[in-house]
Every structure is written in structure tokens, then in C-alpha cells.
PDB file of C-alpha atoms (C1' of nucleotides) in Angstrom:
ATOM      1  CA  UNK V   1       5.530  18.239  -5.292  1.00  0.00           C
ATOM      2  CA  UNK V   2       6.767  18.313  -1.927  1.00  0.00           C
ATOM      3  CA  UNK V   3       3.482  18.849   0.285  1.00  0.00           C
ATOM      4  CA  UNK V   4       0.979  17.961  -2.295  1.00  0.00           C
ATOM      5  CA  UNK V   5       2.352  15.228  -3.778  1.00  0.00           C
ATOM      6  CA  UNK V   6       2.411  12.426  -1.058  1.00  0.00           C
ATOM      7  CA  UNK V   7      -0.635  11.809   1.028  1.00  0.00           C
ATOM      8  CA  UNK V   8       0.491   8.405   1.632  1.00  0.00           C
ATOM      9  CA  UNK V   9       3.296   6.437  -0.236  1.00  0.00           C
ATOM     10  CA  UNK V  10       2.069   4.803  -3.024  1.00  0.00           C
ATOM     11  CA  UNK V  11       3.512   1.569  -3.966  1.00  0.00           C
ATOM     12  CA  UNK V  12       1.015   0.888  -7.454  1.00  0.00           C
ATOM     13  CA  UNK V  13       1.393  -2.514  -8.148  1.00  0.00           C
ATOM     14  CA  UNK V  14      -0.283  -1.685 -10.960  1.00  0.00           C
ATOM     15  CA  UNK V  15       2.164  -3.634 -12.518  1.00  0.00           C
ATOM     16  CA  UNK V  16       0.817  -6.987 -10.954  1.00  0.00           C
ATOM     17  CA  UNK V  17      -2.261  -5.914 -11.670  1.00  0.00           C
ATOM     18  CA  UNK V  18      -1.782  -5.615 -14.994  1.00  0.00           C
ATOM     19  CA  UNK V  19      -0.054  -8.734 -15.460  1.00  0.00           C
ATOM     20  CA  UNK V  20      -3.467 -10.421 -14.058  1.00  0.00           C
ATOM     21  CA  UNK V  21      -4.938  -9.547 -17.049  1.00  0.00           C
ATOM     22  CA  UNK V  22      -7.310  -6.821 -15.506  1.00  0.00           C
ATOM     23  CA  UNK V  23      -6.690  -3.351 -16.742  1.00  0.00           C
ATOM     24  CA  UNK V  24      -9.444  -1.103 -18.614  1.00  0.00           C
ATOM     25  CA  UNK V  25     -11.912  -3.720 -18.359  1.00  0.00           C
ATOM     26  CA  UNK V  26     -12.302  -4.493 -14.862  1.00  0.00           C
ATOM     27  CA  UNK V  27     -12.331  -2.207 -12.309  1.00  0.00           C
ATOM     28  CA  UNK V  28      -8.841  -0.165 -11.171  1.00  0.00           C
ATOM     29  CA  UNK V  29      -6.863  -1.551  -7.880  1.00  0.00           C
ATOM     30  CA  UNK V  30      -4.706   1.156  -6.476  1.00  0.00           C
ATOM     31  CA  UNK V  31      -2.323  -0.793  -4.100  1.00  0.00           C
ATOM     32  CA  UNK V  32      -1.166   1.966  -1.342  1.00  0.00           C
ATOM     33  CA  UNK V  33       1.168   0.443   1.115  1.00  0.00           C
ATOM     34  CA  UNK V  34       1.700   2.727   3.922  1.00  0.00           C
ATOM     35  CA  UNK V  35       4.634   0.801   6.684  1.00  0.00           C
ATOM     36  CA  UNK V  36       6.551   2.091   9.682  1.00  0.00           C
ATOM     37  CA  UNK V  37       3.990   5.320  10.365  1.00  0.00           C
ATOM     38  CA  UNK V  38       3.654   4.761  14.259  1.00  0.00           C
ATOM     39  CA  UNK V  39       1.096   7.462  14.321  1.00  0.00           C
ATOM     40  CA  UNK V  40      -2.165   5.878  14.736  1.00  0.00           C
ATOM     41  CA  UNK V  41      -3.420   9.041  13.043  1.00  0.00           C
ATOM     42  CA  UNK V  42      -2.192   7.729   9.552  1.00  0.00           C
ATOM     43  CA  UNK V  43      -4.774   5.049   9.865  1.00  0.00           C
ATOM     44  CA  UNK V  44      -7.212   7.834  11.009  1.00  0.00           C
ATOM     45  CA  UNK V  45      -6.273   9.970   7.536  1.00  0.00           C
ATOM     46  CA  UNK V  46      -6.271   7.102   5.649  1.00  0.00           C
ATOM     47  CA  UNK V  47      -9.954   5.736   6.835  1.00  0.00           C
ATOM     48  CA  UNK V  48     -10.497   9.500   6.316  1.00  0.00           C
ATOM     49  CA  UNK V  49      -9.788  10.074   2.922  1.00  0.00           C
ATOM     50  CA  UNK V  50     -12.591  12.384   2.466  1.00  0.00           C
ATOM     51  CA  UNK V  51     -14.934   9.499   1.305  1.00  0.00           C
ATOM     52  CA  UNK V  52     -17.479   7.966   3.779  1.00  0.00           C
ATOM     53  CA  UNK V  53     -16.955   4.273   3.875  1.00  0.00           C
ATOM     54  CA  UNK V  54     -19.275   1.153   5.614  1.00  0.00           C
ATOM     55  CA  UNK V  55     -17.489  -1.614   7.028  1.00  0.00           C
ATOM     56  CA  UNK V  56     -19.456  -4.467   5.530  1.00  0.00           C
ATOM     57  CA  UNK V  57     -16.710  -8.043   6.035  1.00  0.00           C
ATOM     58  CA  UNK V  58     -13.512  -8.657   7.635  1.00  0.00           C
ATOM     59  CA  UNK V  59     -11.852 -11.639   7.345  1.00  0.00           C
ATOM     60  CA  UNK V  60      -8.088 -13.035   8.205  1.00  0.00           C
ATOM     61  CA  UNK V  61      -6.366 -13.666   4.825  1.00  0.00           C
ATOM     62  CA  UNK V  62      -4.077 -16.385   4.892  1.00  0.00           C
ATOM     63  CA  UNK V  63      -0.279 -15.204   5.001  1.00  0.00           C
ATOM     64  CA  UNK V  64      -1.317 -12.235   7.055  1.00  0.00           C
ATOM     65  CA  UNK V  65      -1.040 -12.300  10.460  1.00  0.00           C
ATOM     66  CA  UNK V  66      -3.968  -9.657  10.846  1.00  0.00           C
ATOM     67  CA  UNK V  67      -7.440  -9.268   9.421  1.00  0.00           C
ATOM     68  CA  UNK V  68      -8.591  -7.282   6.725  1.00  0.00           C
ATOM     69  CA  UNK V  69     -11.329  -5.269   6.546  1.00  0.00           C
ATOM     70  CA  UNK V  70     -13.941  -5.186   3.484  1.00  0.00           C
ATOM     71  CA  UNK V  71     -15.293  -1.159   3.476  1.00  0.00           C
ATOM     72  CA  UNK V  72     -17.973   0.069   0.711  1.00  0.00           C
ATOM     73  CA  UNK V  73     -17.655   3.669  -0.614  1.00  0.00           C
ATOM     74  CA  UNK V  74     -21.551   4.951   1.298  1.00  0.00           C
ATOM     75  CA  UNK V  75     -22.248   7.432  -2.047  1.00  0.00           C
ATOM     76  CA  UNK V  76     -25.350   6.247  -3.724  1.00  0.00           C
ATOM     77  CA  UNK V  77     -24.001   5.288  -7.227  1.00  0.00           C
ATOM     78  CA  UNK V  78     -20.749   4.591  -5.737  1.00  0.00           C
ATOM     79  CA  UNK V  79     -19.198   0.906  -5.460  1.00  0.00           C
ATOM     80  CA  UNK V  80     -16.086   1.410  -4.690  1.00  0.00           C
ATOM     81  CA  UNK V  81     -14.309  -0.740  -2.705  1.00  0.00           C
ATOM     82  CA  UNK V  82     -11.725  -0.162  -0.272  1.00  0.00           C
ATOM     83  CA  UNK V  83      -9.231  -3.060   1.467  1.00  0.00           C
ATOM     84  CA  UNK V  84      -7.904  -2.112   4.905  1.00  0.00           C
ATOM     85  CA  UNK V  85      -5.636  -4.675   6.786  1.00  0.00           C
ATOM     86  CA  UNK V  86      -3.856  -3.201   9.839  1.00  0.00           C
ATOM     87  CA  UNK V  87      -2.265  -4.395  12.912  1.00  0.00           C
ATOM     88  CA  UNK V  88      -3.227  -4.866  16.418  1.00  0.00           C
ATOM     89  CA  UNK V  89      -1.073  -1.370  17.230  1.00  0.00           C
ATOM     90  CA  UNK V  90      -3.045   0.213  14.342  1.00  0.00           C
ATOM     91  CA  UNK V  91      -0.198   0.551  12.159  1.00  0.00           C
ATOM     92  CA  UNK V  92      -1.202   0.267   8.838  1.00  0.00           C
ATOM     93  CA  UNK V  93       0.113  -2.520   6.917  1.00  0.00           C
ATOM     94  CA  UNK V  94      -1.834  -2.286   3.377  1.00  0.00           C
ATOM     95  CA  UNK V  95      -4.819  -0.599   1.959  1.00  0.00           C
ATOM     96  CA  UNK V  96      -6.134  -1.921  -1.574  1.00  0.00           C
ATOM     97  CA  UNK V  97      -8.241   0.734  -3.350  1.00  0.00           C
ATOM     98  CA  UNK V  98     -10.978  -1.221  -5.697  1.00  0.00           C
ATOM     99  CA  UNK V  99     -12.526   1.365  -8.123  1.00  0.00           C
ATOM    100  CA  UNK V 100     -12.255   5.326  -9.055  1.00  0.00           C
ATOM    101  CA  UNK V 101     -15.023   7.669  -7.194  1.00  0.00           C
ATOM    102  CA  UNK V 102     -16.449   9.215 -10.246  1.00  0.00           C
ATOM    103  CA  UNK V 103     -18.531  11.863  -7.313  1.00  0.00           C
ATOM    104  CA  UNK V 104     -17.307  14.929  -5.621  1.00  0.00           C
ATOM    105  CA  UNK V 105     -16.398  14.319  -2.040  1.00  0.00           C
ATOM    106  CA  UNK V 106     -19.154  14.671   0.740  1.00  0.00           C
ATOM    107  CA  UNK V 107     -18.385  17.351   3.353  1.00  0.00           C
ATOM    108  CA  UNK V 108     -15.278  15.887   5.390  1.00  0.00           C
ATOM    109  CA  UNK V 109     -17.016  16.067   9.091  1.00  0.00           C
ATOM    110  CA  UNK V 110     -13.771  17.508  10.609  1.00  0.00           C
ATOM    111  CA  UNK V 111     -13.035  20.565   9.019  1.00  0.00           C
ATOM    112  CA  UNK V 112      -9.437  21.463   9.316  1.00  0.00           C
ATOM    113  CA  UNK V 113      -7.912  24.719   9.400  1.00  0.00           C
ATOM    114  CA  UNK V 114      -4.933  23.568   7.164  1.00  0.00           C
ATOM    115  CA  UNK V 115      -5.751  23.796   3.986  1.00  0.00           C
ATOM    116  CA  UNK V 116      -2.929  21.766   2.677  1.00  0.00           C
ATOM    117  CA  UNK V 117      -4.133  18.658   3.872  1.00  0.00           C
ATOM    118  CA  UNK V 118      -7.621  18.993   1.942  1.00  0.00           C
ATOM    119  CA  UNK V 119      -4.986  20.333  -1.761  1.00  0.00           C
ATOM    120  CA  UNK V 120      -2.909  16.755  -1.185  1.00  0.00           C
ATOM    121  CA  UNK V 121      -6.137  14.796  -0.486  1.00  0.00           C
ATOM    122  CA  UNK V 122      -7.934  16.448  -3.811  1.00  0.00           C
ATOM    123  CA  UNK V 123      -5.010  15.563  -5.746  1.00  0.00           C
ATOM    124  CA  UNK V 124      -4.744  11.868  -4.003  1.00  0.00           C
ATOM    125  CA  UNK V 125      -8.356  11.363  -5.057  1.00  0.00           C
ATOM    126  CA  UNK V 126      -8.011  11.107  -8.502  1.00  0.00           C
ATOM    127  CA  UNK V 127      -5.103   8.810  -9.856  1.00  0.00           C
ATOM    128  CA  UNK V 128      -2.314  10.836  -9.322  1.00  0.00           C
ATOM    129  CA  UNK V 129      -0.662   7.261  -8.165  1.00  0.00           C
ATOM    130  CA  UNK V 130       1.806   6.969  -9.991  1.00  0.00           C
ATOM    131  CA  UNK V 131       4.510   9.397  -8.949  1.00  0.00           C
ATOM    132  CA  UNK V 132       6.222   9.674  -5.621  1.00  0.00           C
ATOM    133  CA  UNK V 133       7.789   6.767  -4.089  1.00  0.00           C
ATOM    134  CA  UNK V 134      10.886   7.178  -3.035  1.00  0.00           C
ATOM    135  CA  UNK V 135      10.618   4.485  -0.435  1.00  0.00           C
ATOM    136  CA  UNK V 136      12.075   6.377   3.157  1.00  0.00           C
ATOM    137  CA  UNK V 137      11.265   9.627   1.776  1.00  0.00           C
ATOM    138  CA  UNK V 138       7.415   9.229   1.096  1.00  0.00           C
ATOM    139  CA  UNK V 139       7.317   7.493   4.355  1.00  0.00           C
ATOM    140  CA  UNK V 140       8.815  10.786   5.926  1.00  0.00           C
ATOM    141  CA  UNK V 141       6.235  12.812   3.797  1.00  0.00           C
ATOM    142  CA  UNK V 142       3.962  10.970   5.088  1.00  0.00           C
ATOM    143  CA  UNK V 143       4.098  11.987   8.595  1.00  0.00           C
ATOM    144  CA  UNK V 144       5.467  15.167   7.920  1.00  0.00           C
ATOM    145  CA  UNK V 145       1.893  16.138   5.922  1.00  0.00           C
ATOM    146  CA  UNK V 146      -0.201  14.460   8.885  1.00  0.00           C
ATOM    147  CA  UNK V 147       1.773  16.561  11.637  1.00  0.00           C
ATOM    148  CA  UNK V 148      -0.811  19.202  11.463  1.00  0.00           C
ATOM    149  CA  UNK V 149      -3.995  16.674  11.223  1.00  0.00           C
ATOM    150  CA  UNK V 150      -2.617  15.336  14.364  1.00  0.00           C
ATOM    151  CA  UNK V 151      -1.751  18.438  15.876  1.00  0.00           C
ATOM    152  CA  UNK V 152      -5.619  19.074  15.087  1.00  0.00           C
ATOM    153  CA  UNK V 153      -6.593  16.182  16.916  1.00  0.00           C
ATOM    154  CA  UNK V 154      -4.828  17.280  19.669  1.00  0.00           C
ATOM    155  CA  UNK V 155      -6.669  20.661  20.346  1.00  0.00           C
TER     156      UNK V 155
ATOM    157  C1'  DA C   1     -34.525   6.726  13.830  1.00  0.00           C
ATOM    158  C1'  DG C   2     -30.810   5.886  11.060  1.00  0.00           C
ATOM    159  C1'  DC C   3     -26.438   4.482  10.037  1.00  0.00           C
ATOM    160  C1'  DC C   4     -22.392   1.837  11.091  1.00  0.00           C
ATOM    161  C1'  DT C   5     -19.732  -2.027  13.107  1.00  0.00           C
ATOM    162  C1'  DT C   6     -19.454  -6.714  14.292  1.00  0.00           C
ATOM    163  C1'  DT C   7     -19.605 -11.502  13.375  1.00  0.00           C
ATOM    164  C1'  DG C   8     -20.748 -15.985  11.503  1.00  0.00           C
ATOM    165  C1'  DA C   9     -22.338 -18.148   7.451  1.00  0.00           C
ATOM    166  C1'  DC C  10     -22.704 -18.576   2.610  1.00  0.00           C
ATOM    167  C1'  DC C  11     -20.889 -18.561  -2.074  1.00  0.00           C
ATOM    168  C1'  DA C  12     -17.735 -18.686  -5.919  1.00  0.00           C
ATOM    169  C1'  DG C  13     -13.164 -19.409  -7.952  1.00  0.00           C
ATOM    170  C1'  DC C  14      -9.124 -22.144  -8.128  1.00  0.00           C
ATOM    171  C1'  DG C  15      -5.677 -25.896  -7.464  1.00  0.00           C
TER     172       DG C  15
ATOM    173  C1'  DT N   1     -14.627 -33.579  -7.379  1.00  0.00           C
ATOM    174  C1'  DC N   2     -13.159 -31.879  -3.018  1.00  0.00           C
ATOM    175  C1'  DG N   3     -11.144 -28.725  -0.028  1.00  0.00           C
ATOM    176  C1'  DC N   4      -9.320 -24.214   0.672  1.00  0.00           C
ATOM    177  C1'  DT N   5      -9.329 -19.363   0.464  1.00  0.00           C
ATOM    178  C1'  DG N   6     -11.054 -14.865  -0.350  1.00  0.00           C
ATOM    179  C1'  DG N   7     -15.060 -11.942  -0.799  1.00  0.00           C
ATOM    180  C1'  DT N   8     -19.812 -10.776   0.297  1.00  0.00           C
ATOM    181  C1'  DC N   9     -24.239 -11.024   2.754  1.00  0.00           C
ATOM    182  C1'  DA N  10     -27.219 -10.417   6.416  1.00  0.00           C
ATOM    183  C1'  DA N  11     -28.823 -10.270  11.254  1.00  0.00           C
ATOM    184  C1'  DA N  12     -27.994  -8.202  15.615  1.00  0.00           C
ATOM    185  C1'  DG N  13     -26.300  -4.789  18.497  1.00  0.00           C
ATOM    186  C1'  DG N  14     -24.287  -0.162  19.415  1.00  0.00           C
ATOM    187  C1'  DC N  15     -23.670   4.664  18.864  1.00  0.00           C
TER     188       DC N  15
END
DNA sequence: AGCCTTTGACCAGCG
DNA sequence: TCGCTGGTCAAAGGC
């Protein structure tokens, strides 16, 4: 559960979500908070999360001090919805996940010799949200799963 | 040539 | 009913 069980630290506020009155009806909202990562390659990974994605709105929410960006899941059939609000040094300060993909992922472009990375993002992709958050020590996962992505990047 | 990002405007929901 | 806010659209430009 160690490597494959935190892509990024989930924080499901499913809980809020809930409480809005929106559960098996309306569409699912995965709240992933990811803080205090200063490697701009988390926001790489997470834009990257094997999905292809079109920026189609960005707009500054109030109470934020940075804008959020509006991205559409590209796969025909697909409407999924992704909410990406970062900050000026790219640090990621939320991403709101609107929707399940109910498709098989399109080929990832970069093909990464660590085959770890693709096992965590397979299991991130369904719901597996709900375990793992042990505050500090996701965060530490967190960069400890992207060290090799970044040490990819780096070739 | 096609897709994606950018950016301003438009629209709908809510207080 | 009006104003505000968040979410989406659509045109233009870039890669």
C-alpha cells in the first residue's frame, strides 16, 4: 500500500459532497488536495494522469488568490471534468475531479521505464479515493513516487 | 491541418 | 428583482 497506494494525497470531501445533496444521482466530485509538493513535476503528473484533457475556461474564484482552470476529459464519450487551481510557482493548491472515466486510458505520450508509476496511476484511476491520507505522510508519498518521473524528466 | 491554450463574454443559480 | 459568482462557450492565435 506503500508505492501503489498514494499517487497524490487524497483529501475526499466526499463528505461535503454528500451533504450537498449530490451523491448517486449527479455526477461524482473527487476532491484531491495536493499542498507543500515544491516539485513543479507534481503538477506535471497530476495534468498527466494518463487522461488527455482540453483547457476550455479559467476563471479567478473568489477567496482564491489564483485562477482555476476548467479542463474537459478529450475521449469522445467522455465528459469528465477536471478543476485545476494552482499558484503562480506551480504548486498545486487543489484539483476537483468532476465525473468517473468509464474508457481505458489513451497511450500516455511519455512512456516511462518505471513501471510503478503507470500500477499507482491504474489504481488512482478508478475510485480507490478513499484510503490513504495520513496528512505529512501522503504528502511524503507523494514525492517519494514522483522521484523517478522526475528523474525521467531529467534524462 | 488539427488540436490545444488563451481570453473575454455570456448564462444560470443563488442570496 | 438585482447583483454577484462560478461555470461554460466561442473566436483567435499558437504549437
Amino acid at each position: 500500500m506503500v508505492s501503489s497506494g498514494a499517487s497524490a494525497p487524497v483529501d475526499a470531501d466526499l463528505d461535503e459532497f454528500n451533504h450537498k445533496g449530490n451523491t448517486a444521482t449527479g455526477p461524482q466530485t473527487s476532491h484531491v488536495e495536493v499542498r507543500g509538493s515544491g516539485l513543479s513535476v507534481a503538477a506535471e503528473k497530476v495534468s498527466n494522469d494518463g487522461y488527455n484533457w482540453r483547457k476550455y475556461g479559467q476563471k479567478l474564484v473568489k477567496g482564491s488568490e489564483f485562477p482555476r482552470s476548467y479542463y474537459k476529459c478529450t475521449y469522445p464519450n467522455c465528459e469528465v471534468k477536471k478543476l485545476f487551481e494552482r499558484s503562480h510557482d506551480g504548486q498545486i493548491t487543489e484539483i476537483i475531479y468532476k465525473g468517473t472515466h468509464d474508457h481505458p486510458k489513451p497511450q500516455p505520450s511519455n512512456r516511462y521505464s518505471v513501471g510503478a508509476v503507470m500500477s499507482m496511476q491504474g489504481e488512482r484511476s478508478d475510485k480507490a479515493f478513499l484510503a490513504g491520507r495520513d496528512g505529512n505522510t501522503s504528502q511524503m508519498l507523494l514525492e517519494f513516487s514522483l522521484l523517478p518521473f522526475y528523474y525521467y524528466l531529467l534524462q
